[in-house]
PDB file of C-alpha atoms in Angstrom:
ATOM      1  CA  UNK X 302     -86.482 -85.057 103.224  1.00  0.00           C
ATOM      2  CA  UNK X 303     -89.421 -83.556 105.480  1.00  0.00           C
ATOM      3  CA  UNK X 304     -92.743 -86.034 105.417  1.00  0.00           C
ATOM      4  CA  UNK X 305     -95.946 -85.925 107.378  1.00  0.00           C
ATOM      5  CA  UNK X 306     -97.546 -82.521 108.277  1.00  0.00           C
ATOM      6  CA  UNK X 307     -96.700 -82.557 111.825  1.00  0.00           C
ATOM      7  CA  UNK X 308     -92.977 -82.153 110.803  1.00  0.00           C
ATOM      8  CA  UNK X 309     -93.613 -79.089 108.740  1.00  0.00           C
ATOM      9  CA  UNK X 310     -96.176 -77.376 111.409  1.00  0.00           C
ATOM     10  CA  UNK X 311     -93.038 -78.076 113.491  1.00  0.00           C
ATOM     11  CA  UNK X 312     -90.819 -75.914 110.603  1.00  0.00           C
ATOM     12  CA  UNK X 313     -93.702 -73.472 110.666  1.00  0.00           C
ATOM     13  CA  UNK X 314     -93.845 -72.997 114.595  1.00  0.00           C
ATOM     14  CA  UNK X 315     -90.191 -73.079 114.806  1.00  0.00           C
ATOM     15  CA  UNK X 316     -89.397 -70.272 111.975  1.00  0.00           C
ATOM     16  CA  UNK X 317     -93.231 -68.521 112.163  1.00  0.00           C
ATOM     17  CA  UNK X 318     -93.369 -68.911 108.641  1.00  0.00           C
ATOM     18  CA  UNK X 319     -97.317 -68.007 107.457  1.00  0.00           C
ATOM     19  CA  UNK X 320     -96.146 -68.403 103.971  1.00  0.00           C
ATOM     20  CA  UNK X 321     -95.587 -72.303 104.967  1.00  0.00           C
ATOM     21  CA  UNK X 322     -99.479 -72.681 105.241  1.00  0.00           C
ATOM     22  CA  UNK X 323    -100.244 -71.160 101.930  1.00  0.00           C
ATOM     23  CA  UNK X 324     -97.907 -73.151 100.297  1.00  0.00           C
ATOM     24  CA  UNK X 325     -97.716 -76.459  99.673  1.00  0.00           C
ATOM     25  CA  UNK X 326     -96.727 -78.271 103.034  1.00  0.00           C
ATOM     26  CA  UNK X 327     -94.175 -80.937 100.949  1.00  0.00           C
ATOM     27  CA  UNK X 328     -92.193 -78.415  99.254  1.00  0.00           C
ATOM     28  CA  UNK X 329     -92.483 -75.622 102.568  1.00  0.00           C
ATOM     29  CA  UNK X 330     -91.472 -78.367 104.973  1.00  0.00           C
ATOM     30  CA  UNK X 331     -88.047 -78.803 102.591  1.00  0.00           C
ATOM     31  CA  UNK X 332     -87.491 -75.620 101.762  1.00  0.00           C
ATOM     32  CA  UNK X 333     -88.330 -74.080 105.234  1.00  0.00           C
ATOM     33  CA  UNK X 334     -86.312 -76.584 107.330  1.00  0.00           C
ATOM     34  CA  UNK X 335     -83.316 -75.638 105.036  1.00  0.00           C
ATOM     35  CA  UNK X 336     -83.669 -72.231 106.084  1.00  0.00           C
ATOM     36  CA  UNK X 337     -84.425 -73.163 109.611  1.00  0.00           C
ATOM     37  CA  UNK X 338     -81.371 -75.696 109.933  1.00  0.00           C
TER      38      UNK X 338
END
């Protein structure tokens, strides 16, 4: 499970995802690592 907002920035950075700031950062953080991982 991804918590905090710093781990999902960290998704978002990683990946460049823009979609991850438009959408909720709980559910992006998840989904997004999954993708990134």
């Amino acid at each position: 499970m991804v918590t905090g907002a710093s781990q999902s920035r960290r998704f978002m950075r990683q990946c460049k995802y823009d979609v991850a700031a438009t959408i909720d950062v709980a559910e992006t953080g998840a989904l997004h690592a999954h993708d990134c991982l």
